[in-house]
Every structure is written in structure tokens, then in C-alpha cells.
Coordinates of C-alpha atoms in Angstrom, one line a residue:
M1 CA -0.3 0.2 -0.5
E2 CA 2.8 2.5 -0.5
S3 CA 2.0 3.6 -3.9
E4 CA 0.6 7.4 -3.8
K5 CA -1.7 6.4 -6.7
V6 CA -3.6 4.6 -3.1
S7 CA -6.8 6.8 -2.4
D8 CA -6.4 7.9 0.9
L9 CA -9.7 6.1 1.6
N10 CA -8.1 2.9 1.1
R11 CA -4.7 3.4 2.9
A12 CA -7.0 4.5 6.1
F13 CA -8.3 1.4 6.2
A14 CA -5.2 -0.3 5.7
G15 CA -3.7 1.4 8.7
L16 CA -6.3 1.0 10.5
W17 CA -6.4 -2.9 9.8
L18 CA -3.1 -3.2 10.5
D19 CA -3.1 -1.1 13.8
H20 CA -0.6 0.9 11.9
D21 CA 0.0 4.7 12.4
L22 CA -3.1 5.0 13.3
E23 CA -3.0 9.0 13.8
E24 CA -1.8 9.4 10.0
A25 CA -4.8 6.6 8.9
N26 CA -7.1 9.3 10.6
D27 CA -5.9 12.0 8.8
R28 CA -6.6 10.1 5.6
L29 CA -10.2 9.8 6.4
R30 CA -10.5 13.2 7.2
I31 CA -8.8 13.6 4.1
A32 CA -11.2 11.3 1.9
F33 CA -14.1 12.7 4.2
N34 CA -13.5 16.5 2.7
E35 CA -13.0 15.0 -1.0
I36 CA -16.7 14.2 -0.5
V37 CA -17.6 17.1 0.9
G38 CA -16.4 19.4 -1.8
K39 CA -17.6 22.5 -3.0
E40 CA -20.3 22.0 -0.8
K41 CA -18.8 22.6 2.2
K42 CA -21.4 20.0 3.9
I43 CA -22.8 16.9 4.2
T44 CA -26.5 16.9 2.9
P45 CA -28.5 13.7 1.4
S46 CA -27.7 14.7 -2.1
V47 CA -23.7 15.1 -1.2
A48 CA -24.3 11.8 0.3
D49 CA -25.9 10.4 -2.1
E50 CA -23.7 11.8 -5.2
K51 CA -20.3 11.8 -3.8
A52 CA -20.0 9.0 -1.1
K53 CA -22.4 6.3 -2.6
W54 CA -19.6 4.0 -5.1
Q55 CA -17.7 4.3 -0.7
M56 CA -20.0 3.5 1.1
R57 CA -19.4 -0.4 1.2
T58 CA -16.0 0.9 2.7
W59 CA -16.9 3.5 5.3
I60 CA -19.7 0.8 6.4
R61 CA -16.3 -1.3 7.1
I62 CA -14.5 1.2 8.7
Y63 CA -17.2 2.2 11.0
Y64 CA -18.1 -1.3 12.1
L65 CA -15.0 -2.4 12.5
F66 CA -12.9 0.1 14.3
S67 CA -15.8 2.5 16.3
D68 CA -15.4 3.1 19.5
K69 CA -18.6 0.3 20.1
S70 CA -17.0 -2.0 17.6
A71 CA -16.5 -5.9 18.6
W72 CA -13.8 -6.0 16.5
F73 CA -11.1 -3.3 16.6
P74 CA -12.7 -0.4 19.3
G75 CA -11.3 2.5 19.1
R76 CA -9.0 2.8 16.4
L77 CA -11.4 5.5 14.7
Q78 CA -10.9 9.0 16.8
S79 CA -13.6 10.2 18.0
D80 CA -14.0 13.3 15.3
I81 CA -13.8 11.8 12.2
Q82 CA -16.3 8.8 13.7
E83 CA -18.9 11.4 14.3
K84 CA -18.5 12.9 10.6
I85 CA -18.9 9.4 9.4
E86 CA -22.2 9.0 11.7
F87 CA -23.8 11.9 10.2
L88 CA -22.6 10.6 6.9
F89 CA -24.8 7.8 7.4
W90 CA -27.6 9.7 8.8
N91 CA -27.7 11.7 5.1
Y92 CA -27.1 8.6 3.7
G93 CA -30.1 7.2 5.0
L94 CA -32.0 10.3 4.6
A95 CA -31.2 10.0 0.7
K96 CA -32.1 6.1 0.2
S97 CA -34.5 4.7 2.8
S98 CA -38.0 4.4 2.6
I99 CA -40.9 1.8 4.4
E100 CA -42.5 2.1 1.4
R101 CA -39.4 0.8 -0.6
A102 CA -39.1 -1.7 2.1
D103 CA -42.2 -3.5 1.0
P104 CA -41.3 -7.1 0.8
K105 CA -43.4 -7.0 -2.3
Y106 CA -40.9 -4.9 -4.2
V107 CA -38.3 -7.6 -3.3
W108 CA -37.9 -8.2 -7.5
F109 CA -37.9 -4.3 -7.9
I110 CA -34.6 -3.2 -9.5
Q111 CA -33.5 0.0 -9.1
G112 CA -30.7 1.6 -11.9
S113 CA -29.6 -2.0 -11.5
E114 CA -28.6 -5.2 -9.2
N115 CA -25.3 -3.5 -8.2
H116 CA -27.2 0.1 -7.4
D117 CA -30.1 -1.8 -6.5
M118 CA -27.4 -3.1 -3.1
M119 CA -25.7 -0.1 -2.8
D120 CA -28.6 2.3 -2.5
L121 CA -30.4 -0.2 0.0
G122 CA -28.0 -2.6 1.7
N123 CA -26.1 0.4 3.0
A124 CA -28.7 2.3 3.9
F125 CA -29.9 -0.5 5.8
L126 CA -26.7 -0.6 7.6
A127 CA -25.5 2.7 8.1
L128 CA -29.1 2.9 9.9
Q129 CA -28.3 0.4 12.3
A130 CA -25.1 1.9 13.3
L131 CA -26.8 5.2 14.5
K132 CA -29.9 3.7 16.2
D133 CA -28.3 3.3 19.9
L134 CA -26.2 6.9 19.5
P135 CA -28.4 9.6 21.9
K136 CA -28.0 12.2 19.0
Y137 CA -29.6 10.6 16.6
S138 CA -32.9 9.3 18.9
G139 CA -36.1 10.2 18.2
R140 CA -35.3 11.5 15.0
K141 CA -37.6 10.9 11.9
L142 CA -36.5 10.2 8.6
T143 CA -37.6 12.0 5.4
D144 CA -41.0 9.9 5.2
G145 CA -41.8 10.7 8.9
H146 CA -40.7 7.3 10.4
S147 CA -38.4 6.2 13.2
I148 CA -34.6 4.6 12.7
E149 CA -36.3 1.7 14.6
E150 CA -39.1 1.4 12.0
H151 CA -36.8 1.6 9.1
L152 CA -35.1 -1.0 10.6
A153 CA -37.7 -3.2 10.9
A154 CA -39.1 -3.0 8.2
W155 CA -35.4 -3.4 6.2
N156 CA -34.8 -6.6 7.9
S157 CA -37.8 -8.6 6.5
Y158 CA -36.8 -7.1 3.4
F159 CA -33.2 -8.4 3.4
K160 CA -34.4 -11.6 4.5
L161 CA -37.1 -12.5 1.8
Y162 CA -34.5 -10.5 -0.2
C163 CA -31.9 -14.1 0.4
T164 CA -34.4 -16.8 -0.1
E165 CA -35.8 -15.1 -3.1
L166 CA -32.3 -14.9 -4.8
C167 CA -31.4 -18.3 -3.4
K168 CA -34.8 -19.9 -4.9
H169 CA -35.0 -18.2 -8.3
G170 CA -31.3 -18.4 -10.0
L171 CA -29.8 -16.0 -8.2
F172 CA -28.5 -13.1 -9.9
I173 CA -29.6 -11.1 -13.3
D174 CA -26.1 -9.5 -13.7
V175 CA -24.7 -13.6 -13.8
G176 CA -21.4 -13.5 -14.0
S177 CA -20.7 -10.3 -15.1
P178 CA -17.3 -9.1 -14.8
T179 CA -17.7 -5.3 -14.3
Y180 CA -20.4 -5.4 -11.5
G181 CA -20.2 -8.3 -9.4
K182 CA -17.4 -6.3 -7.2
Y183 CA -20.0 -3.7 -6.7
L184 CA -22.6 -5.9 -5.3
I185 CA -21.2 -9.2 -3.6
P186 CA -19.2 -7.0 -1.5
E187 CA -22.7 -4.9 0.2
I188 CA -24.1 -8.9 0.7
V189 CA -20.8 -9.3 2.5
N190 CA -21.7 -6.5 4.8
L191 CA -24.6 -7.8 5.9
F192 CA -23.5 -10.8 6.5
D193 CA -21.0 -9.8 8.7
F194 CA -22.3 -6.9 10.3
A195 CA -26.1 -7.5 9.9
E196 CA -27.3 -7.5 14.1
D197 CA -30.2 -9.9 13.2
S198 CA -28.7 -13.4 13.1
E199 CA -30.9 -15.0 11.5
L200 CA -30.3 -12.2 8.2
R201 CA -26.6 -13.3 9.0
S202 CA -27.5 -17.0 8.5
K203 CA -29.5 -16.0 4.7
A204 CA -26.9 -13.8 3.7
K205 CA -24.6 -16.9 4.6
T206 CA -26.6 -19.4 2.3
L207 CA -27.2 -16.6 -0.5
L208 CA -23.3 -16.3 -0.1
D209 CA -22.8 -20.1 0.0
L210 CA -24.8 -20.8 -3.2
T211 CA -23.3 -18.1 -5.5
W212 CA -19.8 -19.6 -4.9
A213 CA -20.9 -23.2 -5.2
N214 CA -22.3 -21.9 -8.6
W215 CA -19.1 -20.0 -9.6
S216 CA -17.2 -22.8 -8.5
M217 CA -18.4 -25.4 -10.7
E218 CA -18.0 -23.1 -13.5
Q219 CA -14.7 -21.8 -13.5
L220 CA -11.3 -23.0 -14.3
G221 CA -7.9 -21.0 -12.5
G222 CA -10.9 -18.4 -11.3
V223 CA -12.4 -17.6 -14.2
R224 CA -15.8 -18.2 -15.3
G225 CA -17.3 -20.0 -18.1
G226 CA -20.6 -19.9 -19.3
G227 CA -23.2 -17.0 -20.6
K228 CA -22.3 -14.3 -18.3
A229 CA -24.5 -10.7 -18.7
R230 CA -23.5 -7.1 -18.9
C231 CA -20.3 -8.0 -20.0
Y232 CA -18.9 -5.4 -22.0
Q233 CA -17.0 -5.3 -25.0
G234 CA -13.1 -4.9 -25.2
N235 CA -11.1 -5.8 -21.8
Y236 CA -13.7 -7.8 -19.7
S237 CA -14.5 -9.7 -23.0
R238 CA -11.6 -10.7 -23.8
N239 CA -9.2 -11.0 -19.9
G240 CA -9.8 -13.1 -17.3
R241 CA -7.6 -10.9 -15.6
S242 CA -9.8 -8.4 -15.5
D243 CA -13.1 -9.9 -14.3
S244 CA -14.2 -9.3 -11.1
W245 CA -15.1 -12.2 -10.3
F246 CA -11.6 -13.9 -10.8
Q247 CA -10.3 -11.5 -8.2
M248 CA -12.8 -12.2 -5.6
G249 CA -12.8 -16.0 -6.1
H250 CA -8.8 -15.3 -5.6
I251 CA -9.1 -12.9 -2.5
L252 CA -11.2 -15.6 -0.6
L253 CA -8.9 -18.6 -2.1
G254 CA -6.3 -16.3 -0.8
S255 CA -4.1 -15.7 -3.4
E256 CA -1.2 -14.0 -3.1
W257 CA -2.1 -12.1 -6.8
A258 CA -5.3 -11.2 -5.2
L259 CA -3.9 -9.8 -2.1
D260 CA -1.7 -6.9 -3.9
G261 CA -3.4 -4.2 -2.2
S262 CA -1.6 -1.9 -5.1
R263 CA -4.4 -3.3 -7.6
Y264 CA -7.6 -1.8 -5.3
T265 CA -6.3 2.6 -6.1
H266 CA -9.3 3.9 -6.1
P267 CA -11.5 4.6 -3.4
I268 CA -14.5 3.1 -5.4
Q269 CA -12.3 -0.1 -5.4
G270 CA -13.3 -1.3 -1.3
F271 CA -14.4 -4.9 -2.9
G272 CA -10.5 -6.2 -2.5
F273 CA -10.6 -4.9 1.7
V274 CA -14.1 -6.1 2.4
L275 CA -13.3 -9.6 0.7
A276 CA -9.4 -9.7 2.6
T277 CA -11.4 -8.7 5.7
T278 CA -14.5 -10.4 6.4
G279 CA -15.7 -13.3 8.0
Y280 CA -17.2 -15.0 5.5
C281 CA -15.3 -18.5 4.2
L282 CA -15.7 -20.2 1.2
P283 CA -17.3 -24.0 2.6
E284 CA -14.8 -26.9 2.4
L285 CA -17.1 -28.3 -0.5
V286 CA -16.6 -25.5 -2.7
K287 CA -13.1 -24.5 -2.4
D288 CA -12.6 -28.2 -3.6
L289 CA -15.0 -27.9 -6.4
A290 CA -12.8 -24.6 -7.3
L291 CA -9.3 -25.7 -6.9
S292 CA -9.9 -29.5 -7.9
P293 CA -10.9 -29.2 -11.8
E294 CA -9.4 -32.9 -12.9
D295 CA -11.4 -34.3 -10.5
R296 CA -14.7 -32.9 -11.3
G297 CA -14.6 -34.8 -14.6
E298 CA -17.0 -33.6 -17.4
Y299 CA -20.7 -32.0 -16.6
A300 CA -23.4 -29.9 -17.9
V301 CA -24.7 -27.0 -16.0
V302 CA -28.3 -26.1 -16.3
S303 CA -29.8 -23.3 -14.5
Q304 CA -32.0 -20.3 -14.6
S305 CA -31.7 -17.1 -14.3
P306 CA -33.6 -14.0 -13.8
G307 CA -34.5 -12.8 -17.2
K308 CA -37.7 -11.6 -18.4
M309 CA -40.3 -8.9 -16.4
K310 CA -43.1 -8.7 -15.1
S311 CA -45.7 -5.4 -14.9
L312 CA -46.5 -4.2 -11.3
D313 CA -49.7 -2.0 -9.6
E314 CA -47.3 0.6 -8.6
I315 CA -43.5 1.9 -8.6
P316 CA -42.0 2.1 -5.7
P317 CA -39.3 5.3 -4.8
Y318 CA -36.5 4.2 -7.3
G319 CA -34.0 6.7 -5.6
G320 CA -33.8 8.7 -8.8
H321 CA -32.5 6.4 -10.9
S322 CA -32.8 6.6 -14.8
C323 CA -34.3 3.5 -15.1
W324 CA -36.1 0.3 -13.1
Y325 CA -37.0 -3.1 -13.9
S326 CA -39.9 -5.2 -12.4
M327 CA -38.6 -9.3 -12.1
D328 CA -40.9 -12.2 -13.2
S329 CA -39.2 -14.6 -10.4
K330 CA -41.8 -17.4 -11.3
D331 CA -40.9 -17.2 -15.3
P332 CA -37.5 -15.9 -16.1
R333 CA -37.5 -17.5 -19.2
L334 CA -34.0 -17.0 -19.2
V335 CA -31.7 -20.6 -19.1
R336 CA -27.9 -21.2 -18.5
Y337 CA -26.3 -24.0 -20.2
T338 CA -22.5 -25.0 -19.8
W339 CA -20.6 -27.8 -20.5
C340 CA -17.5 -27.9 -18.3
T341 CA -14.3 -30.2 -18.2
P342 CA -11.3 -30.1 -16.7
N343 CA -9.5 -28.3 -19.7
H344 CA -12.1 -25.9 -21.2
I345 CA -15.0 -24.7 -20.4
M346 CA -18.1 -24.2 -23.2
G347 CA -21.8 -22.0 -22.6
S348 CA -24.6 -20.2 -23.8
F349 CA -27.4 -18.2 -22.6
W350 CA -31.0 -20.1 -24.1
V351 CA -33.5 -17.2 -24.8
D352 CA -37.0 -16.8 -26.0
P353 CA -36.4 -14.8 -29.4
S354 CA -40.0 -13.3 -29.4
L355 CA -39.6 -11.1 -26.1
A356 CA -38.5 -8.1 -26.7
V357 CA -35.9 -5.7 -24.4
E358 CA -37.5 -2.8 -22.6
F359 CA -36.8 -1.0 -19.2
N360 CA -38.9 1.9 -17.2
I361 CA -42.3 -0.2 -17.9
H362 CA -45.1 1.3 -16.5
P363 CA -48.6 0.1 -14.5
D364 CA -50.3 0.9 -17.4
Q365 CA -48.6 -0.9 -20.0
P366 CA -48.7 -4.5 -18.6
E367 CA -48.3 -6.3 -22.0
R368 CA -44.9 -4.5 -22.6
A369 CA -43.9 -5.9 -19.0
D370 CA -44.4 -9.5 -19.6
N371 CA -43.3 -9.5 -23.2
S372 CA -40.1 -8.4 -22.6
Y373 CA -36.2 -8.7 -20.8
A374 CA -35.1 -6.4 -18.7
A375 CA -32.5 -4.9 -20.8
I376 CA -30.2 -5.3 -17.6
S377 CA -30.0 -9.2 -18.2
A378 CA -29.7 -8.8 -22.4
Q379 CA -27.4 -6.1 -22.0
N380 CA -23.6 -7.5 -23.7
R381 CA -24.3 -11.3 -23.2
W382 CA -21.4 -13.0 -23.1
Q383 CA -20.9 -16.7 -24.2
G384 CA -18.2 -19.1 -25.9
I385 CA -15.7 -20.5 -24.6
V386 CA -12.6 -20.2 -22.4
F387 CA -9.6 -22.8 -21.7
A388 CA -7.6 -23.2 -19.0
T389 CA -4.4 -22.5 -20.3
D390 CA -4.5 -18.7 -18.7
P391 CA -7.1 -16.8 -18.0
D392 CA -7.5 -15.0 -21.2
A393 CA -7.4 -17.8 -23.4
R394 CA -10.8 -17.8 -25.2
I395 CA -12.8 -18.2 -27.9
F396 CA -16.4 -16.5 -28.3
P397 CA -18.8 -15.4 -30.8
Q398 CA -19.9 -11.8 -30.7
C399 CA -22.1 -8.7 -32.9
V400 CA -20.5 -5.1 -32.9
G401 CA -22.4 -2.6 -30.7
K402 CA -23.0 0.9 -31.1
P403 CA -20.8 3.0 -28.4
D404 CA -21.5 3.5 -25.4
K405 CA -22.4 6.9 -24.1
N406 CA -22.3 6.3 -20.3
H407 CA -18.8 3.8 -21.3
P408 CA -16.6 5.8 -23.4
G409 CA -14.2 3.4 -25.5
L410 CA -17.1 0.5 -24.6
S411 CA -19.9 -1.1 -27.0
T412 CA -23.3 -2.0 -26.0
T413 CA -25.4 -4.7 -27.3
Y414 CA -28.8 -6.3 -26.3
D415 CA -30.2 -9.6 -26.7
Q416 CA -27.5 -10.1 -29.6
Q417 CA -27.3 -13.5 -30.3
I418 CA -29.9 -16.6 -30.5
A419 CA -28.0 -19.8 -29.1
V420 CA -28.3 -23.7 -28.7
Q421 CA -26.2 -26.1 -27.2
H422 CA -25.6 -30.2 -26.3
E423 CA -22.8 -30.7 -24.3
N424 CA -19.7 -29.8 -26.5
V425 CA -21.6 -28.1 -29.4
M426 CA -23.1 -24.9 -29.8
L427 CA -25.0 -23.5 -32.5
I428 CA -25.0 -19.8 -32.8
R429 CA -26.4 -16.6 -34.7
K430 CA -26.7 -12.7 -34.6
N431 CA -30.2 -12.0 -33.3
P432 CA -32.2 -10.9 -36.4
A433 CA -34.7 -9.2 -34.1
M434 CA -31.9 -6.7 -32.7
R435 CA -31.4 -3.4 -34.7
N436 CA -28.3 -1.7 -34.4
L437 CA -25.8 -4.9 -34.5
T438 CA -23.6 -5.1 -37.3
G439 CA -22.4 -8.9 -38.6
L440 CA -21.2 -11.8 -36.3
R441 CA -17.2 -11.9 -35.8
V442 CA -15.6 -14.5 -33.4
Y443 CA -13.1 -13.2 -31.6
L444 CA -9.7 -15.5 -30.9
S445 CA -7.0 -14.6 -27.7
P446 CA -3.4 -13.3 -28.9
G447 CA -2.2 -15.9 -30.5
M448 CA -4.1 -17.9 -31.9
K449 CA -4.1 -16.8 -35.4
E450 CA -0.4 -17.6 -35.9
R451 CA -1.8 -21.4 -34.3
I452 CA -5.5 -21.8 -36.3
V453 CA -5.9 -24.1 -39.4
E454 CA -8.8 -23.5 -41.9
E455 CA -9.5 -26.6 -43.7
G456 CA -12.8 -27.3 -45.9
G457 CA -14.4 -24.2 -43.9
W458 CA -13.7 -25.1 -40.6
W459 CA -11.1 -23.4 -38.4
L460 CA -9.4 -25.8 -36.2
I461 CA -6.9 -24.6 -33.0
E462 CA -5.3 -26.9 -30.7
E463 CA -5.1 -25.2 -27.3
G464 CA -3.6 -26.9 -24.0
D465 CA -5.0 -29.9 -23.9
S466 CA -8.2 -28.9 -25.6
C467 CA -9.4 -28.8 -29.2
A468 CA -11.8 -26.5 -30.9
A469 CA -13.4 -26.3 -34.5
F470 CA -16.0 -23.6 -35.7
R471 CA -17.2 -23.1 -39.1
A472 CA -20.0 -20.5 -40.6
F473 CA -23.1 -22.1 -42.6
S474 CA -25.2 -19.8 -45.0
A475 CA -29.0 -18.9 -43.5
T476 CA -30.1 -17.9 -47.1
G477 CA -27.8 -20.0 -49.9
E478 CA -26.0 -22.8 -50.4
I479 CA -24.0 -24.0 -47.1
D480 CA -20.5 -23.5 -48.1
S481 CA -21.1 -20.5 -49.5
V482 CA -20.1 -18.5 -46.0
S483 CA -16.4 -17.2 -45.3
M484 CA -14.7 -15.5 -43.1
A485 CA -11.8 -12.8 -43.0
W486 CA -9.5 -11.5 -40.5
D487 CA -10.5 -8.1 -39.4
D488 CA -7.4 -7.7 -37.2
D489 CA -5.0 -10.2 -35.3
S490 CA -7.9 -11.2 -33.0
F491 CA -11.4 -11.2 -35.0
L492 CA -12.8 -13.0 -37.7
R493 CA -15.9 -11.8 -39.9
L494 CA -18.2 -13.5 -41.3
S495 CA -19.5 -12.9 -45.0
E496 CA -22.9 -13.0 -44.4
P497 CA -24.1 -11.1 -41.3
D498 CA -26.8 -13.2 -40.6
A499 CA -25.2 -16.5 -41.2
P500 CA -25.0 -19.0 -37.5
I501 CA -21.7 -20.8 -36.2
V502 CA -21.3 -23.8 -35.0
F503 CA -18.5 -24.6 -32.1
V504 CA -17.3 -28.4 -31.5
T505 CA -15.0 -28.7 -28.4
G506 CA -13.1 -31.0 -27.4
R507 CA -10.8 -32.6 -24.7
K508 CA -7.6 -34.1 -26.3
E509 CA -7.6 -37.3 -24.5
N510 CA -10.8 -38.4 -25.9
F511 CA -9.3 -37.6 -29.7
P512 CA -5.7 -38.9 -29.8
E513 CA -5.7 -39.1 -33.3
V514 CA -5.6 -35.1 -33.2
D515 CA -2.2 -35.7 -33.0
D516 CA -1.8 -37.9 -35.9

């Protein structure tokens, strides 16, 4: 943590955790707090929302671990900065919490996205819980006129149901997202560590156990295979080490690579500190699954993920976000199929091509909701092959999407492809119903271009102890009329944009003639 590139907030956390130079650690917290305040000169609900939201997981953790009433390391926080954090918590609660939003009937209502939802609501709950016994905040009413105690009771019930519902109905909408997992899972970890209600802590643990069990079955060396949602084109699609699930998994498994604090420099990158200091441990069975791919053999993982929306009679408060979603947990209309081997993993999404992609559906538009995927489910779906040889080794199809104005340099697609799969054979094509998509291309990791062989329309490659082949078939003419040509060193482009592609994988030990 010696690098000056590391934020004051993160350096403060490290000092407090290590019990090293507490005076400097508290000074750095004061600097980080003043950066939140900025030109406003004081904390208000809007400042807490706009400036502190992405850092709240770290402020929450610092307070619960190091305040004078901590059950872990009490007294490491100095009184003046502790009071400032408490005032930040109060204003965050004012900005984010309402009894109406905590109604259990809205547990499948998502404001913004799943990570925004938990950053808003989970952090507001823990912030208010920290204040409930402080005389300074006793008797105060929040924006909706209810007390802290009333809010906490409502959120306790809400999050118990939240954990149960996710476990029962396919876990997360942002399944496997390389980008957003690190902004969602730490909030659940903080619930597990700091919720005072023992039943809620138990349910949070069950949700985490199931989440990581699901991950362990579909990963090699920490790189998750199979279908992933919200996997932006570019770095997140191509590079396994940039995947937040790779990073989080390695932290929980004790990898020295992942525990290098210099990887977590920005104040919003609190996930590394949360996962490195949590009391949550992976179950031994999950560790065994994660670390012993040879013992797992070959198998298919077939699961449902929340995808389709449903209509609501009314819309609850949604925190000022520009979009919201009401998910249909009983009819997700989205299947993930993942073929797993010790050497490679290939996986896809099975979708209903009759559904549109929507967001912000109002109560007077029930047909729109009942016939649509949530945009966050359909956004930048990734499907393809990952190999055990390297975190970045992969082959996958991708449509070129339009530039994303909210994420410069990245492209966004929605429901870009239709796929079917059985074990080691996957057939995929561009979704003809989706506009703003150019032709289908196939990505190959660096170095594969020099090794891949084309023969009779098939492209064949060996990667470690695996082999893979793919070819395109004409959707309109002669079967052999579709060709592929290199766009650059990474992408092969189909000559017929709507042509389907078949991918076939195998383990070399099952095909000894490959080496002949």
C-alpha cells in the first residue's frame, strides 16, 4: 500500500486494519471525508448520494470494525472522524431509505441495476443500524416521517426475503458480470458480517454459499465460463484477470496475487478490502470444487437466471435512477447451459426470441412488461469458450454494437445472439430482431491467429489439452457459401452477417487422432 496512487480512503483502511500509525490513518480518513464534502462545505442527503455512494461499502466497514463500539477493533477511529462518519450515515439514510421501498412485495423490483440496488438499500440499512443506539439520533424521523427503528424493522424483513428469493429463483440478473460483481457481492458480505439480526446473517451466508458454489462449478483457475450478462465488449470480454469474479474468487481462496493491495487503488474499489477482511469463508466443498477441476470430470450445468419482467400495480420510490425493472422470478424465461471439463468450459444462454428488451415499464403497460427481457439481463451477453491454459485464453462470437455513451470506449449490445447447445456442441447466430448490430464475428485470444488452421470451411485449433473447431453455415444460400476473413489479429468476420456458427470442443485425451 505504499504507492501514492492508492486513495486516502483505502490507505486509511489498511492502516486501521494493521493497527499501524493510527494518527496517519485517521488523517487520511479526514482527507477522504473532505473530498466527499467538496465545494458543498457540508454533508447533505444529495452529497451523500452523489459523492459517497460508490465508497459506502468501505465507510460502512471502517465504522463497524474500528468505531468505539465495535465488536472487532474498538477505538481505532478517533472521535471527530467517527462523528463525521455517523453524520454521513444519517444523510445517506435520508437519501436512500423509505418504508414504502422496503415493502417485501418489491423485493424483485430493481432500481438502476442490481449493484445500484444493493449500494442504495443495503448500505442505507447498515448505515441506519449504526445510528440506532446513539443519543444524538434518538427520536429523529427520516424523510418519510418514520423512525430509524421502524426503517430497520422493515429492511430486516426485506433483506431476509431478498436472500431467500435469490436462492430460490436463480440468483442474480447480472449473472457472472465481470464488471459489476465487485459492486454487488461486497454489499452482501457486509450484511453477513454486520447485520445484528442473526437470521439475516444466516440467510446472507446461505446466499453467498450458493453463489460461490455456482461459481466454483463453472470456473477454471478462477475464470468463470458459461453465459455472462453485462460483459462489456473490449477488456472485460477478453481478459480474465480483469473479471471481478476472478479477483474476488482469488481473494477468498487466499491467492497472493489477489491480495496485493496495489490492485485496489481507487476509493470505489473497496471490494478487495471487504473480501480480504470478512469473517465469511468459502465452504470446504466449494473450495474443493474450485481447486480440483480434474476431479470434477465432464458435466453440464443447466440453470435458470432472472431475465423476463412482469407488470406492477404501482412503482415504488426508485432513488432517482433513470431506469428500473420489475422481474418475474416465477417465469425467468432465461436458461444458462454450461459444458464443463477440466481443460475448457463452453456455455451459452437460451432465450425466448419472441421477447423484446425494455426498461421503465409503467403499471398501465402490462403487456409490455410481460413480453420483455430486462435490459440489464440482455445487455452485452457473453457466450463462448474459456480454456484452462491462461485466464485470457478464449474464443467467443460477438456482434459489433453501438458505442455506449455512459462508458466511453465500450460498445453495448442487447440480446445480441440466439444460441442452442448440447454438451460440447453450440450453435449460435445474430439475433435478427435486434437492431443496431453489425455482422457477427469470432474473437480469438492473442497468439491463436498464428496457430489456427482452416480446412474445408472449418477453423481448427489446439489449446493446451483441448481442441476446438467452428464454421459458419449459410442462412440463405449454399451451405459452403459463407467465408470468414480476418478484421485484425483477433477477429474473424463472417461474409454473411446473419449466418449461424457451430462451435465444437473436445479434450485431446478423448481424440488421440488429433496428434496424428
